[in-house]
Amino acid sequence: MLITSPVLVGRDDELAHLDGGLAAARRGEGRAVFLFGDAGIGKSRLASACAFRAFADGMAVLRGRGSTTGATMPFRPVAEALLSLFRIGGLPQDPELMAYRPALAELVPEWRSASPTTAGVSVLETAEAVLRLLAAVGHDLTSRQEPGCLLVIEDLHDADAETLAVIEYLVDNLSGLPVFLLVTLRATSGPAGELARAAGRRRAAALIELRPLGPADVRLLAESCLGAEAGQLPREVTDKLVRDSEGNPFVVEELLSGMVSADVLRGDTDGWRVCGDLGIDVPTTVVHSVAQRTARLDPADRDFLHVAAVLGRRFALPVLQLVTGLDDRSLLVHLRAGIDAQLISPSGPVADYYEFRHALTTEALLAGLLPMERAAIAQRAADAIERAHPGLPGDWCQRVAVLRLAAGDARAAGLLFAEAGRAALDGGAVASAVALLERAHELMAGSQATAGAASVLERLVYTLVETGRLDQALALADTLPLTGPGALDDARSAALHTRLAWAAVTALRLEDAAARVAYVRGLLGRFDSASHTPAIDVVEAHLVLVPRPAGGEPAAGGEPAADGGDRTEQAEQLARRAALAAEAADLPEVACQAWQLLALLERRHGFDRADSHLERILALANRHQLTTWQVDALLRLGANEFMRSGSSTQLERAHRAALGLGALALMHSAEATMAMQAVLRGAYPAARELTDRCVAATARLRNVDNHQFVLLTRAALAAHQGRRREMEQELAEFHRWDGDRSLQRPLAFGTCRAICAVLEEDRERSLAELDNALDWERKHPTVFYLNGRYGLRPLLRAVEGRSDPDEHAAITADPAAGLLWNRQFERLAHAVHEGRAGRPEQALRAVQEAGEAAEPFLMARHLGLRLVAEAALADGWGDPVPWLRTAEEYFHGAAVPAVASACRDLLRRAGASVPQRRSGSEGVPAGLRRQGLTVREYEVFLLLASRLGNQEIAGCLYISPRTVEKHVASLLAKTGRANRAALYDYAVEATAAEAH
């Protein structure tokens, strides 16, 4: 019989902790728990109890387990967990998951055909997708009384690097989600243990270490296993169990199984009694127990179990059949024998997978084999798999590599691990690729096949770059021999160091990048480099543009750093040469990289020229089916369209394309750009919603450029509402994300601080910030043109009398001055100059043109009116009073008191009535507020619609008839009506319109 306890013993405190985690998940308070413990201590039993309770409470339960085959299958436990739920309940239909389906396609087979594939999906993107999926699963259960979900990952110590990355990501981001993550692992060192302990140190997860059972619990467990009443077991049995098991529940059960199987412990109607020698050595008790059960089997059954043990604790039945060569019937007969012997059981939710009852069972079976026997089985298994699967597609390569290593063929194993690493890299599993290639490199170190070893090292360097481990990649690249049979040829060496140079320049490692560029330049003359030169030109073009600290680091190749204009010209020449050469050499991705950079640089000559380059990228991407580049080009075209016309239509179309493609980085870039456009339009709630949606995701994904722009957008959102403290907090976060070395830095001066200062009526400070932006742009190449240089700065200088028409003419000659956001301010600046020169008609025409340009920009339109009205009032032209009333009305409602107060001061200076901002003024219709009607005047106005006389109105409002007469006189002046009869008619008309 199977001797195991039907109840969980001695884990009440731990189970209570897990119950708390389940309850928190149901409240939407995500938690994570790591269960540590030695083999057999009861981790799986406790996890199963937690899963049962979650399921009973109506929660979704997902379970997966690390692989014990030695092969690093990317995401295997996570994929198994997802399939354990979706195989039964189907896929969640939450529309917000649409963007994440491509990232999940490798984990959920049903989404592979339904989703477009994207190359290069990062582990972090996959982790974010899993997080969103779990959140959707938890929220999708709203029809149940207790929503939420439980994700159980067992044996994390056997998991692949990608799974570890996903688990770490989930642990750090579960807060606020209806998800409880429960992970089991052995209490040993290693990457999984370090992950768990680090999470515990930062209080992102709880760590529970399962301790051995105490004597009382061991006795209770034994009684539960045998169905005995309390105190019914002989004292010598329980004493031996306490002493020899050391509190390990599995060993307790195995010791009892050994005693019962050896017939030294018997049970009858009178209870249990000892009938022989209880002396079984420990820890060999498990080996003896397994050996006894195995010895009773047929020799063919024993061979079957030994082959299975060599394959690992958990094995797939089809693989075992392939190695043993058994037919279906014989396979099932031997499998049943192992199950009946209490050695094997089905493994979780995945069909055709079985496992040994415990890891110690596997170890016991392997201990019964001689090393030569194990090697022979491993070799036989490897040969059988290679015959059945030529080329070893999929994960067969890793499986055979493990078997070749077990068979003692280190070189063959190394080559196979290297091939598996290449396949993992092609599939986007870069962390697994690194682990596999490092193993291959270690195995082939000292191999006589130096060319093969060099190829493995070359591939490892590329893969390290993909994972961001640049220091290690650079160091390993420098160990490659320069000459001899193991050296790379010049073309491969140039390609490798070009890739390193690109990684270095994007990481702002300028000295490393410059050194690699110089090295590659030295190689290019030694071979046909037509297909290599464009890539290094693109790298050097970007290197030229990278902002440098004060004092200036040397540019590529050791040349002194030029000013921003010269460097832009140099970068443009390099990029153009790269683009044309890449197209000639049929290198579409390199060509797209070069045209993309040119599109940014060409903005300074006009956005039509920039768009022509983006259209070229679009054509290339369409021709070569480069879907990511298609969306990228659409996104940039959409950004340019907004700057010229104020329309976001094309950008929204690009966002939908990124969403459908599952290109998360592009999706977030589109959302950040849409948010900045919303800020400029004055659509602040929309901007807040968009930035809230992507700020956490871009931070989690470590997408630095996107995250920096999101932070700047949030700072601009605060600045455009006059909220300095909030703005400075966002800018501080931007600087913490290395913002000082970002090409986006001038936005902090012009789009954020300068706007905030002008809304505080601090023009000196605003001009100082605009000067900072201009100074930065003169010293560095810039790709941003809405920072005030061509718009707000000329207007403020004109109002302050610090500029003249010649200075203004020089600004308007730049194509950037024609961009809609800039044009609204530039036209007002022109109006100021024309009005000051005594040309009021031309000034008014310029104000009208400014109004047309400002139509999409709510806040900026009113800010412009406030500024130009001051100049018009001082120089005696235009109609500043209605401009000021309109601006005052807006800024009062927008809670920007400094500008609203300035508008009221200017109205007083103009001799116009000033709106009284008493309680209830919001009840006055906006059109009447703009005419200056006070709350009391509006009350009189409403009664005039009923054609009441002064005496009647005074009685209704409890004021004197003389006061009513004063209010009527003021109403006639403010509304421009000729007499009381006309005022009556206007009151009737206005109140009727308000009613509708």
mmCIF file of C-alpha atoms in Angstrom, residues 291-430:
data_model
loop_
_atom_site.group_PDB
_atom_site.id
_atom_site.type_symbol
_atom_site.label_atom_id
_atom_site.label_comp_id
_atom_site.label_asym_id
_atom_site.label_seq_id
_atom_site.Cartn_x
_atom_site.Cartn_y
_atom_site.Cartn_z
ATOM 1 C CA ALA A 291 15.798 -0.923 -3.980
ATOM 2 C CA GLN A 292 13.377 -3.270 -2.225
ATOM 3 C CA ARG A 293 10.469 -2.103 -4.335
ATOM 4 C CA THR A 294 12.557 -2.250 -7.510
ATOM 5 C CA ALA A 295 13.870 -5.731 -6.695
ATOM 6 C CA ARG A 296 10.350 -7.102 -6.698
ATOM 7 C CA LEU A 297 9.833 -5.920 -10.274
ATOM 8 C CA ASP A 298 10.516 -7.778 -13.490
ATOM 9 C CA PRO A 299 14.041 -7.085 -14.928
ATOM 10 C CA ALA A 300 12.453 -5.308 -17.906
ATOM 11 C CA ASP A 301 10.557 -3.058 -15.495
ATOM 12 C CA ARG A 302 13.786 -2.255 -13.660
ATOM 13 C CA ASP A 303 15.525 -1.356 -16.920
ATOM 14 C CA PHE A 304 12.585 0.862 -17.789
ATOM 15 C CA LEU A 305 12.898 2.725 -14.465
ATOM 16 C CA HIS A 306 16.657 3.143 -14.812
ATOM 17 C CA VAL A 307 16.279 4.687 -18.266
ATOM 18 C CA ALA A 308 13.602 7.007 -16.903
ATOM 19 C CA ALA A 309 15.860 8.031 -14.006
ATOM 20 C CA VAL A 310 18.681 8.903 -16.405
ATOM 21 C CA LEU A 311 16.224 11.140 -18.279
ATOM 22 C CA GLY A 312 15.436 12.938 -15.012
ATOM 23 C CA ARG A 313 12.970 12.985 -12.172
ATOM 24 C CA ARG A 314 10.275 14.261 -14.552
ATOM 25 C CA PHE A 315 10.075 12.754 -18.003
ATOM 26 C CA ALA A 316 7.871 12.788 -21.089
ATOM 27 C CA LEU A 317 6.434 9.409 -21.986
ATOM 28 C CA PRO A 318 7.036 9.829 -25.751
ATOM 29 C CA VAL A 319 10.743 10.475 -25.085
ATOM 30 C CA LEU A 320 10.996 7.426 -22.857
ATOM 31 C CA GLN A 321 9.295 5.322 -25.536
ATOM 32 C CA LEU A 322 11.701 6.656 -28.133
ATOM 33 C CA VAL A 323 14.740 5.654 -26.059
ATOM 34 C CA THR A 324 13.459 2.253 -24.933
ATOM 35 C CA GLY A 325 11.916 1.325 -28.288
ATOM 36 C CA LEU A 326 8.867 -0.154 -26.545
ATOM 37 C CA ASP A 327 5.518 -0.427 -28.266
ATOM 38 C CA ASP A 328 2.520 1.330 -26.738
ATOM 39 C CA ARG A 329 1.244 -1.701 -24.849
ATOM 40 C CA SER A 330 4.633 -2.650 -23.343
ATOM 41 C CA LEU A 331 5.298 0.966 -22.431
ATOM 42 C CA LEU A 332 2.073 1.200 -20.476
ATOM 43 C CA VAL A 333 2.696 -2.169 -18.771
ATOM 44 C CA HIS A 334 6.077 -1.023 -17.471
ATOM 45 C CA LEU A 335 4.649 2.376 -16.505
ATOM 46 C CA ARG A 336 1.882 0.704 -14.526
ATOM 47 C CA ALA A 337 4.471 -1.437 -12.727
ATOM 48 C CA GLY A 338 6.349 1.684 -11.631
ATOM 49 C CA ILE A 339 3.127 3.304 -10.446
ATOM 50 C CA ASP A 340 2.088 0.188 -8.528
ATOM 51 C CA ALA A 341 5.508 0.113 -6.872
ATOM 52 C CA GLN A 342 4.812 3.633 -5.573
ATOM 53 C CA LEU A 343 7.784 5.006 -7.524
ATOM 54 C CA ILE A 344 6.077 6.921 -10.349
ATOM 55 C CA SER A 345 3.011 9.163 -10.545
ATOM 56 C CA PRO A 346 1.419 11.444 -13.179
ATOM 57 C CA SER A 347 2.999 14.888 -13.250
ATOM 58 C CA GLY A 348 0.583 17.761 -12.904
ATOM 59 C CA PRO A 349 -1.643 19.052 -15.642
ATOM 60 C CA VAL A 350 0.562 18.292 -18.655
ATOM 61 C CA ALA A 351 -0.470 15.171 -20.547
ATOM 62 C CA ASP A 352 2.110 12.407 -21.122
ATOM 63 C CA TYR A 353 4.372 13.695 -18.354
ATOM 64 C CA TYR A 354 5.213 11.497 -15.375
ATOM 65 C CA GLU A 355 7.596 11.861 -12.498
ATOM 66 C CA PHE A 356 9.242 9.892 -9.772
ATOM 67 C CA ARG A 357 7.471 10.302 -6.488
ATOM 68 C CA HIS A 358 10.323 12.341 -5.093
ATOM 69 C CA ALA A 359 13.730 13.642 -6.110
ATOM 70 C CA LEU A 360 15.244 11.220 -3.586
ATOM 71 C CA THR A 361 13.590 8.375 -5.488
ATOM 72 C CA THR A 362 15.413 9.391 -8.657
ATOM 73 C CA GLU A 363 18.684 9.668 -6.777
ATOM 74 C CA ALA A 364 18.153 6.255 -5.240
ATOM 75 C CA LEU A 365 17.582 4.648 -8.640
ATOM 76 C CA LEU A 366 20.668 6.308 -10.078
ATOM 77 C CA ALA A 367 22.697 5.244 -7.049
ATOM 78 C CA GLY A 368 21.912 1.659 -7.990
ATOM 79 C CA LEU A 369 23.690 2.078 -11.340
ATOM 80 C CA LEU A 370 27.407 1.887 -11.975
ATOM 81 C CA PRO A 371 28.872 5.008 -13.671
ATOM 82 C CA MET A 372 29.508 2.977 -16.821
ATOM 83 C CA GLU A 373 25.895 1.816 -16.831
ATOM 84 C CA ARG A 374 24.616 5.380 -16.531
ATOM 85 C CA ALA A 375 26.928 6.532 -19.335
ATOM 86 C CA ALA A 376 25.805 3.682 -21.570
ATOM 87 C CA ILE A 377 22.125 4.455 -21.039
ATOM 88 C CA ALA A 378 22.755 8.139 -21.711
ATOM 89 C CA GLN A 379 24.641 7.366 -24.922
ATOM 90 C CA ARG A 380 21.931 4.968 -26.071
ATOM 91 C CA ALA A 381 19.280 7.593 -25.389
ATOM 92 C CA ALA A 382 21.213 10.303 -27.240
ATOM 93 C CA ASP A 383 21.740 8.052 -30.265
ATOM 94 C CA ALA A 384 18.052 7.101 -30.380
ATOM 95 C CA ILE A 385 16.886 10.721 -30.248
ATOM 96 C CA GLU A 386 19.345 11.801 -32.946
ATOM 97 C CA ARG A 387 18.131 8.997 -35.245
ATOM 98 C CA ALA A 388 14.507 9.907 -34.676
ATOM 99 C CA HIS A 389 14.991 13.696 -34.967
ATOM 100 C CA PRO A 390 17.693 14.574 -37.510
ATOM 101 C CA GLY A 391 19.080 18.024 -36.888
ATOM 102 C CA LEU A 392 17.620 17.990 -33.359
ATOM 103 C CA PRO A 393 14.964 20.674 -33.812
ATOM 104 C CA GLY A 394 13.289 22.440 -30.915
ATOM 105 C CA ASP A 395 14.423 21.391 -27.450
ATOM 106 C CA TRP A 396 15.861 18.051 -28.608
ATOM 107 C CA CYS A 397 19.262 19.683 -29.000
ATOM 108 C CA GLN A 398 19.451 20.564 -25.299
ATOM 109 C CA ARG A 399 18.189 17.150 -24.229
ATOM 110 C CA VAL A 400 20.792 15.353 -26.293
ATOM 111 C CA ALA A 401 23.511 17.748 -25.053
ATOM 112 C CA VAL A 402 22.685 16.756 -21.461
ATOM 113 C CA LEU A 403 22.769 13.079 -22.413
ATOM 114 C CA ARG A 404 26.087 13.404 -24.279
ATOM 115 C CA LEU A 405 27.570 15.071 -21.221
ATOM 116 C CA ALA A 406 26.251 12.245 -19.016
ATOM 117 C CA ALA A 407 27.818 9.815 -21.493
ATOM 118 C CA GLY A 408 31.197 11.498 -21.004
ATOM 119 C CA ASP A 409 31.535 13.196 -24.416
ATOM 120 C CA ALA A 410 32.266 16.784 -23.337
ATOM 121 C CA ARG A 411 33.189 18.068 -26.807
ATOM 122 C CA ALA A 412 30.020 16.758 -28.444
ATOM 123 C CA ALA A 413 27.994 18.151 -25.544
ATOM 124 C CA GLY A 414 29.698 21.536 -25.931
ATOM 125 C CA LEU A 415 28.871 21.766 -29.622
ATOM 126 C CA LEU A 416 25.268 20.822 -28.928
ATOM 127 C CA PHE A 417 24.952 23.336 -26.103
ATOM 128 C CA ALA A 418 26.327 25.985 -28.470
ATOM 129 C CA GLU A 419 23.748 25.089 -31.114
ATOM 130 C CA ALA A 420 21.000 25.143 -28.505
ATOM 131 C CA GLY A 421 22.229 28.565 -27.424
ATOM 132 C CA ARG A 422 21.985 29.815 -31.002
ATOM 133 C CA ALA A 423 18.415 28.518 -31.262
ATOM 134 C CA ALA A 424 17.491 30.085 -27.915
ATOM 135 C CA LEU A 425 18.874 33.428 -29.077
ATOM 136 C CA ASP A 426 16.909 33.218 -32.338
ATOM 137 C CA GLY A 427 13.803 32.598 -30.260
ATOM 138 C CA GLY A 428 14.434 35.631 -28.056
ATOM 139 C CA ALA A 429 15.438 33.611 -24.964
ATOM 140 C CA VAL A 430 18.678 35.503 -24.488
#
